[in-house]
Amino acid sequence: MSAPQYPGQKSFVVTWLLSWLLGGLGIDRFYLGKIGTGILKLITFGGLGLWWLIDLIITLVGSQRDKQGAPLYGYLENRKIAWIVTGIFVVLGAISGGISGALGLLSFGAYYGG
């Protein structure tokens, strides 16, 4: 049996947001009706982050499907903004992490008189 080619009843935007914000808890999988893998993702904390990242990428490239194998509706209309928003937050996170790390090194050196 082949997967349906018509969009299903699950939203790309909702799946993307759930995958991005709560994917480590498997909430995106529960939303798509994939209860078994949702539970596995929950108890492994998103596969220690790896499964979370893979699901987010699968969703962003439009390959995510619901339990019946139907594609998510709204992908073509919303994919560009999803990529842009995700990219902005990745860059901001990297900048924030770099600043935080630099401040940590500076304060560590000051603490030990270095």
PDB file of N, CA and C in Angstrom, residues 106 108-114:
ATOM      1  N   LEU A 106      36.277  34.659  30.570  1.00  0.00           N
ATOM      2  CA  LEU A 106      36.784  35.879  31.175  1.00  0.00           C
ATOM      3  C   LEU A 106      36.600  35.872  32.687  1.00  0.00           C
ATOM      4  N   PHE A 108      36.190  33.236  34.613  1.00  0.00           N
ATOM      5  CA  PHE A 108      37.002  32.175  35.190  1.00  0.00           C
ATOM      6  C   PHE A 108      38.441  32.643  35.361  1.00  0.00           C
ATOM      7  N   GLY A 109      38.969  33.347  34.339  1.00  0.00           N
ATOM      8  CA  GLY A 109      40.331  33.875  34.407  1.00  0.00           C
ATOM      9  C   GLY A 109      40.458  34.937  35.491  1.00  0.00           C
ATOM     10  N   ALA A 110      39.444  35.792  35.637  1.00  0.00           N
ATOM     11  CA  ALA A 110      39.471  36.827  36.652  1.00  0.00           C
ATOM     12  C   ALA A 110      39.388  36.213  38.042  1.00  0.00           C
ATOM     13  N   TYR A 111      38.611  35.137  38.186  1.00  0.00           N
ATOM     14  CA  TYR A 111      38.447  34.495  39.468  1.00  0.00           C
ATOM     15  C   TYR A 111      39.751  33.886  39.956  1.00  0.00           C
ATOM     16  N   TYR A 112      40.512  33.318  39.035  1.00  0.00           N
ATOM     17  CA  TYR A 112      41.766  32.670  39.402  1.00  0.00           C
ATOM     18  C   TYR A 112      42.977  33.562  39.188  1.00  0.00           C
ATOM     19  N   GLY A 113      42.718  34.835  38.977  1.00  0.00           N
ATOM     20  CA  GLY A 113      43.823  35.783  38.866  1.00  0.00           C
ATOM     21  C   GLY A 113      44.605  35.668  37.586  1.00  0.00           C
ATOM     22  N   GLY A 114      43.986  35.074  36.545  1.00  0.00           N
ATOM     23  CA  GLY A 114      44.698  34.835  35.311  1.00  0.00           C
ATOM     24  C   GLY A 114      44.613  35.952  34.390  1.00  0.00           C
TER      25      GLY A 114
END
